[in-house]
Amino acid sequence: ASTLGASAAQTGRYFGTAVAASRLGDATYVGILNREFNMVTPENEMKIDATEPSQGRFSYSNADRIVNHARSQGMRVRGHTLAWHSQQPEWMRYMEGSSLRQAMLNHVTQVASYYRGKIYAWDVVNEAFEDGSSGARRNSNLQRTGNDWIEAAFRAARAADSNAKLCYNDYNIDNWSHAKTQAVYRMVQDFKSRGVPIDCVGFQAHFNSGNPVPSNYHTTLQNFANLGVDVQITELDIEGSGSSQAQQYQGVTQACLAVSRCNGITVWGIRDSDSWRASGTPLLFDNYGNKKAAYTSVLNVLNSG
Ligand code: G3I
């Protein structure tokens, strides 16, 4: 097939992108979006600060613009994200203890209920583990409400929307030998053994020269899948250019295609100029919307699968 989405669909997978509501008026952007992708993740519009700017008052207008655009084009939506230490609204930032726990669970319940039936998968909890060698949970106000906050969030999400897949999403969990990867693996293993509702693990996959695509990526994805969860590449971008960047994109796509439960890849933006990285060229389309070498290498792998 000749587009990313249609090529991924040949093996039952999706190919998605992060979308910013503010760019939906840009014709070049929307043209590529509608042509190439069949899954969409709101880049910022479903985060806690966007959807509950003051406590108990919910705001969905920007998220709805993206969801409505996606649905009108037959694209599905990954919801991002219900519980996170970052992008908390001012009112939540300094909360602690049981009032925070209650506010977090109410947020999960309200937002997942509002979007019930419209979300393919939710990033229920985002980035809850520490970087480095400790393998510990990240110290945050949410973590300080008790170590069971993650499973409580997953249970609330399941109660609110029984059809959405519920994912744990994180970065730097791509290399199988890293402590953070092992720690997330043990949490998923524990959740599966105790019946905590978790359906998928999202690998953000923000790569650069200091954090390259690991050679054991396929092993990581397969080991998680073997726990009985889907695995998804959720925020892919790779710094670089030309054939070296194309080769790394090729490797990530091949690693996903080699794992039957790796059911989709999402890139974190469309053109290089849409990237959250202030400078750099980490995406599949250049600033003018032209296909880069990395685009072609991904497309070719999808069509070989
Ligand atoms: O919209 C406001 C604008 O009104 C204001 O004038 C301006 C001044 O700072 O800020 C604008 O908001 C910014 C927003 O992006 C939209 O551009 C925020 O400051 C900025 O912090 C925010 O950055 C986002 C970042 O998450 C915040 O956490 C990036 O766009 C987004 O790509 C990035 O995405 C994260 C994933 O959610 C989680 N994984 C890592 C990934 C990359 O950091």
Short mmCIF file of N, CA and C in Angstrom, two decimals, residues 153-260:
data_model
loop_
_atom_site.label_atom_id
_atom_site.label_comp_id
_atom_site.label_asym_id
_atom_site.label_seq_id
_atom_site.Cartn_x
_atom_site.Cartn_y
_atom_site.Cartn_z
N ALA A 153 -5.86 3.75 39.69
CA ALA A 153 -6.19 4.50 38.46
C ALA A 153 -6.69 3.55 37.38
N PHE A 154 -6.03 2.40 37.22
CA PHE A 154 -6.47 1.43 36.20
C PHE A 154 -7.86 0.91 36.52
N ARG A 155 -8.13 0.65 37.79
CA ARG A 155 -9.47 0.12 38.14
C ARG A 155 -10.54 1.17 37.87
N ALA A 156 -10.24 2.42 38.17
CA ALA A 156 -11.22 3.49 37.92
C ALA A 156 -11.46 3.64 36.41
N ALA A 157 -10.40 3.52 35.63
CA ALA A 157 -10.54 3.65 34.18
C ALA A 157 -11.39 2.51 33.62
N ARG A 158 -11.14 1.31 34.09
CA ARG A 158 -11.93 0.16 33.61
C ARG A 158 -13.41 0.34 33.97
N ALA A 159 -13.67 0.81 35.18
CA ALA A 159 -15.06 1.00 35.60
C ALA A 159 -15.75 2.05 34.73
N ALA A 160 -15.00 3.04 34.27
CA ALA A 160 -15.59 4.13 33.49
C ALA A 160 -15.75 3.76 32.03
N ASP A 161 -14.86 2.96 31.47
CA ASP A 161 -14.91 2.59 30.05
C ASP A 161 -14.41 1.16 29.91
N SER A 162 -15.31 0.23 29.82
CA SER A 162 -14.91 -1.18 29.83
C SER A 162 -14.38 -1.63 28.48
N ASN A 163 -14.50 -0.78 27.45
CA ASN A 163 -14.05 -1.21 26.12
C ASN A 163 -12.69 -0.68 25.71
N ALA A 164 -12.27 0.44 26.27
CA ALA A 164 -10.96 0.97 25.90
C ALA A 164 -9.87 0.06 26.44
N LYS A 165 -8.82 -0.11 25.66
CA LYS A 165 -7.63 -0.80 26.18
C LYS A 165 -6.93 0.14 27.14
N LEU A 166 -6.45 -0.41 28.23
CA LEU A 166 -5.83 0.41 29.27
C LEU A 166 -4.32 0.16 29.29
N CYS A 167 -3.56 1.24 29.04
CA CYS A 167 -2.11 1.11 28.89
C CYS A 167 -1.35 1.84 30.00
N TYR A 168 -0.19 1.28 30.33
CA TYR A 168 0.84 2.00 31.07
C TYR A 168 1.84 2.49 30.03
N ASN A 169 2.23 3.78 30.09
CA ASN A 169 3.05 4.40 29.06
C ASN A 169 4.30 5.02 29.68
N ASP A 170 5.48 4.78 29.08
CA ASP A 170 6.70 5.37 29.66
C ASP A 170 7.79 5.47 28.61
N TYR A 171 8.86 6.21 28.97
CA TYR A 171 10.03 6.34 28.10
C TYR A 171 11.23 5.65 28.76
N ASN A 172 12.28 5.44 27.98
CA ASN A 172 13.47 4.75 28.50
C ASN A 172 13.15 3.38 29.07
N ILE A 173 12.20 2.70 28.47
CA ILE A 173 11.93 1.30 28.84
C ILE A 173 12.11 0.41 27.61
N ASP A 174 12.90 0.91 26.66
CA ASP A 174 13.09 0.19 25.41
C ASP A 174 14.21 -0.84 25.50
N ASN A 175 15.22 -0.52 26.31
CA ASN A 175 16.38 -1.40 26.43
C ASN A 175 16.12 -2.43 27.54
N TRP A 176 16.13 -3.70 27.16
CA TRP A 176 15.74 -4.76 28.08
C TRP A 176 16.65 -4.81 29.32
N SER A 177 17.89 -4.39 29.17
CA SER A 177 18.81 -4.52 30.30
C SER A 177 18.74 -3.36 31.29
N HIS A 178 17.93 -2.34 31.00
CA HIS A 178 17.86 -1.20 31.92
C HIS A 178 16.96 -1.49 33.12
N ALA A 179 17.36 -0.95 34.27
CA ALA A 179 16.61 -1.18 35.51
C ALA A 179 15.17 -0.69 35.40
N LYS A 180 14.98 0.44 34.69
CA LYS A 180 13.62 0.98 34.57
C LYS A 180 12.73 0.01 33.78
N THR A 181 13.27 -0.56 32.72
CA THR A 181 12.52 -1.54 31.94
C THR A 181 12.11 -2.71 32.81
N GLN A 182 13.07 -3.21 33.58
CA GLN A 182 12.80 -4.37 34.45
C GLN A 182 11.74 -4.04 35.50
N ALA A 183 11.80 -2.82 36.01
CA ALA A 183 10.84 -2.43 37.06
C ALA A 183 9.42 -2.35 36.50
N VAL A 184 9.28 -1.78 35.31
CA VAL A 184 7.95 -1.71 34.69
C VAL A 184 7.46 -3.12 34.35
N TYR A 185 8.38 -3.95 33.88
CA TYR A 185 8.03 -5.34 33.56
C TYR A 185 7.48 -6.05 34.80
N ARG A 186 8.15 -5.86 35.92
CA ARG A 186 7.68 -6.52 37.16
C ARG A 186 6.32 -5.99 37.59
N MET A 187 6.09 -4.70 37.39
CA MET A 187 4.76 -4.16 37.75
C MET A 187 3.68 -4.79 36.87
N VAL A 188 3.93 -4.89 35.59
CA VAL A 188 2.92 -5.46 34.68
C VAL A 188 2.69 -6.94 35.03
N GLN A 189 3.78 -7.63 35.31
CA GLN A 189 3.68 -9.04 35.71
C GLN A 189 2.82 -9.18 36.97
N ASP A 190 3.07 -8.31 37.93
CA ASP A 190 2.30 -8.31 39.18
C ASP A 190 0.83 -7.99 38.91
N PHE A 191 0.56 -6.97 38.08
CA PHE A 191 -0.83 -6.62 37.77
C PHE A 191 -1.55 -7.80 37.11
N LYS A 192 -0.88 -8.44 36.15
CA LYS A 192 -1.52 -9.56 35.48
C LYS A 192 -1.80 -10.69 36.47
N SER A 193 -0.87 -10.93 37.39
CA SER A 193 -1.05 -12.06 38.31
C SER A 193 -2.16 -11.77 39.32
N ARG A 194 -2.41 -10.52 39.62
CA ARG A 194 -3.45 -10.19 40.60
C ARG A 194 -4.75 -9.69 39.95
N GLY A 195 -4.83 -9.71 38.65
CA GLY A 195 -6.08 -9.32 37.99
C GLY A 195 -6.33 -7.82 37.96
N VAL A 196 -5.30 -7.03 38.13
CA VAL A 196 -5.45 -5.58 37.94
C VAL A 196 -5.65 -5.34 36.43
N PRO A 197 -6.67 -4.58 36.03
CA PRO A 197 -6.97 -4.46 34.60
C PRO A 197 -5.94 -3.64 33.83
N ILE A 198 -5.05 -4.33 33.13
CA ILE A 198 -4.07 -3.66 32.24
C ILE A 198 -4.03 -4.46 30.94
N ASP A 199 -4.10 -3.75 29.83
CA ASP A 199 -4.19 -4.40 28.52
C ASP A 199 -2.99 -4.16 27.64
N CYS A 200 -2.21 -3.13 27.95
CA CYS A 200 -1.14 -2.77 27.02
C CYS A 200 -0.07 -1.92 27.71
N VAL A 201 1.11 -1.97 27.11
CA VAL A 201 2.22 -1.13 27.55
C VAL A 201 2.63 -0.26 26.37
N GLY A 202 2.72 1.04 26.61
CA GLY A 202 3.16 1.98 25.59
C GLY A 202 4.63 2.32 25.77
N PHE A 203 5.39 2.14 24.69
CA PHE A 203 6.81 2.51 24.67
C PHE A 203 6.92 3.83 23.92
N GLN A 204 7.25 4.90 24.64
CA GLN A 204 7.25 6.22 24.00
C GLN A 204 8.22 6.27 22.84
N ALA A 205 9.43 5.77 23.06
CA ALA A 205 10.42 5.68 21.97
C ALA A 205 10.87 7.04 21.44
N HIS A 206 11.33 7.89 22.35
CA HIS A 206 12.00 9.14 21.96
C HIS A 206 13.50 8.85 21.92
N PHE A 207 14.04 8.72 20.72
CA PHE A 207 15.43 8.31 20.59
C PHE A 207 16.31 9.45 20.09
N ASN A 208 17.57 9.43 20.54
CA ASN A 208 18.58 10.37 20.04
C ASN A 208 19.94 9.72 20.23
N SER A 209 21.02 10.46 19.94
CA SER A 209 22.34 9.81 19.97
C SER A 209 22.70 9.33 21.37
N GLY A 210 22.24 10.02 22.40
CA GLY A 210 22.52 9.58 23.76
C GLY A 210 21.61 8.45 24.21
N ASN A 211 20.54 8.24 23.48
CA ASN A 211 19.55 7.23 23.83
C ASN A 211 19.09 6.56 22.54
N PRO A 212 20.00 5.75 21.94
CA PRO A 212 19.71 5.19 20.63
C PRO A 212 18.73 4.01 20.70
N VAL A 213 18.22 3.64 19.55
CA VAL A 213 17.36 2.46 19.47
C VAL A 213 18.19 1.26 19.93
N PRO A 214 17.76 0.55 20.97
CA PRO A 214 18.58 -0.56 21.46
C PRO A 214 18.54 -1.76 20.52
N SER A 215 19.64 -2.49 20.48
CA SER A 215 19.69 -3.66 19.60
C SER A 215 18.80 -4.78 20.12
N ASN A 216 18.43 -4.71 21.41
CA ASN A 216 17.55 -5.74 21.96
C ASN A 216 16.08 -5.31 21.99
N TYR A 217 15.70 -4.36 21.14
CA TYR A 217 14.33 -3.83 21.20
C TYR A 217 13.28 -4.92 21.01
N HIS A 218 13.54 -5.79 20.04
CA HIS A 218 12.59 -6.87 19.77
C HIS A 218 12.40 -7.74 21.00
N THR A 219 13.49 -8.02 21.70
CA THR A 219 13.42 -8.82 22.93
C THR A 219 12.54 -8.13 23.96
N THR A 220 12.73 -6.83 24.14
CA THR A 220 11.92 -6.09 25.11
C THR A 220 10.45 -6.20 24.77
N LEU A 221 10.11 -5.89 23.53
CA LEU A 221 8.70 -5.90 23.13
C LEU A 221 8.11 -7.30 23.30
N GLN A 222 8.89 -8.32 22.90
CA GLN A 222 8.38 -9.69 22.99
C GLN A 222 8.20 -10.13 24.44
N ASN A 223 9.13 -9.76 25.29
CA ASN A 223 9.02 -10.17 26.71
C ASN A 223 7.80 -9.55 27.36
N PHE A 224 7.53 -8.28 27.08
CA PHE A 224 6.31 -7.67 27.62
C PHE A 224 5.07 -8.35 27.04
N ALA A 225 5.07 -8.57 25.74
CA ALA A 225 3.91 -9.21 25.11
C ALA A 225 3.65 -10.58 25.73
N ASN A 226 4.71 -11.27 26.09
CA ASN A 226 4.56 -12.60 26.69
C ASN A 226 3.87 -12.57 28.05
N LEU A 227 3.78 -11.39 28.64
CA LEU A 227 3.02 -11.26 29.89
C LEU A 227 1.51 -11.24 29.63
N GLY A 228 1.12 -11.16 28.35
CA GLY A 228 -0.31 -11.14 28.04
C GLY A 228 -0.86 -9.75 27.85
N VAL A 229 -0.02 -8.82 27.44
CA VAL A 229 -0.48 -7.47 27.12
C VAL A 229 -0.10 -7.13 25.67
N ASP A 230 -0.86 -6.22 25.06
CA ASP A 230 -0.42 -5.65 23.79
C ASP A 230 0.72 -4.69 24.07
N VAL A 231 1.58 -4.51 23.09
CA VAL A 231 2.61 -3.49 23.18
C VAL A 231 2.44 -2.55 22.00
N GLN A 232 2.66 -1.28 22.26
CA GLN A 232 2.48 -0.25 21.24
C GLN A 232 3.62 0.75 21.34
N ILE A 233 4.08 1.22 20.21
CA ILE A 233 5.09 2.28 20.19
C ILE A 233 4.30 3.57 20.08
N THR A 234 4.39 4.42 21.10
CA THR A 234 3.38 5.46 21.28
C THR A 234 3.81 6.88 20.96
N GLU A 235 5.10 7.17 20.94
CA GLU A 235 5.52 8.57 20.75
C GLU A 235 6.83 8.64 19.96
N LEU A 236 6.93 7.81 18.95
CA LEU A 236 8.21 7.63 18.26
C LEU A 236 8.73 8.91 17.61
N ASP A 237 9.97 9.22 17.93
CA ASP A 237 10.76 10.17 17.15
C ASP A 237 12.23 9.83 17.32
N ILE A 238 13.03 10.09 16.30
CA ILE A 238 14.44 9.72 16.31
C ILE A 238 15.24 10.87 15.74
N GLU A 239 16.08 11.47 16.57
CA GLU A 239 16.92 12.56 16.11
C GLU A 239 17.87 12.08 15.02
N GLY A 240 18.21 12.98 14.09
CA GLY A 240 19.15 12.63 13.04
C GLY A 240 18.59 13.00 11.69
N SER A 241 19.22 12.45 10.64
CA SER A 241 18.78 12.77 9.29
C SER A 241 19.28 11.69 8.34
N GLY A 242 18.79 11.75 7.13
CA GLY A 242 19.30 10.91 6.06
C GLY A 242 19.20 9.43 6.33
N SER A 243 20.21 8.71 5.82
CA SER A 243 20.10 7.25 5.85
C SER A 243 20.31 6.69 7.25
N SER A 244 21.07 7.39 8.09
CA SER A 244 21.25 6.87 9.44
C SER A 244 19.93 6.93 10.22
N GLN A 245 19.22 8.04 10.07
CA GLN A 245 17.90 8.13 10.71
C GLN A 245 16.93 7.10 10.10
N ALA A 246 16.98 6.97 8.80
CA ALA A 246 16.09 6.02 8.12
C ALA A 246 16.31 4.60 8.61
N GLN A 247 17.59 4.26 8.82
CA GLN A 247 17.92 2.90 9.30
C GLN A 247 17.37 2.65 10.69
N GLN A 248 17.42 3.68 11.53
CA GLN A 248 16.91 3.50 12.89
C GLN A 248 15.39 3.36 12.89
N TYR A 249 14.74 4.16 12.07
CA TYR A 249 13.28 4.01 11.93
C TYR A 249 12.93 2.61 11.42
N GLN A 250 13.74 2.15 10.49
CA GLN A 250 13.52 0.81 9.94
C GLN A 250 13.62 -0.24 11.04
N GLY A 251 14.63 -0.08 11.90
CA GLY A 251 14.82 -1.06 12.98
C GLY A 251 13.66 -1.09 13.95
N VAL A 252 13.14 0.09 14.29
CA VAL A 252 12.00 0.14 15.22
C VAL A 252 10.78 -0.51 14.58
N THR A 253 10.55 -0.22 13.31
CA THR A 253 9.37 -0.78 12.63
C THR A 253 9.50 -2.29 12.52
N GLN A 254 10.70 -2.76 12.21
CA GLN A 254 10.92 -4.21 12.13
C GLN A 254 10.70 -4.87 13.49
N ALA A 255 11.17 -4.23 14.55
CA ALA A 255 11.01 -4.81 15.89
C ALA A 255 9.53 -4.96 16.21
N CYS A 256 8.74 -3.97 15.86
CA CYS A 256 7.30 -4.07 16.12
C CYS A 256 6.67 -5.18 15.27
N LEU A 257 7.00 -5.20 13.99
CA LEU A 257 6.37 -6.20 13.12
C LEU A 257 6.74 -7.64 13.50
N ALA A 258 7.87 -7.79 14.20
CA ALA A 258 8.30 -9.13 14.59
C ALA A 258 7.55 -9.64 15.81
N VAL A 259 6.73 -8.80 16.43
CA VAL A 259 6.00 -9.19 17.64
C VAL A 259 4.52 -9.12 17.32
N SER A 260 3.83 -10.26 17.38
CA SER A 260 2.43 -10.25 16.92
C SER A 260 1.57 -9.32 17.78
#
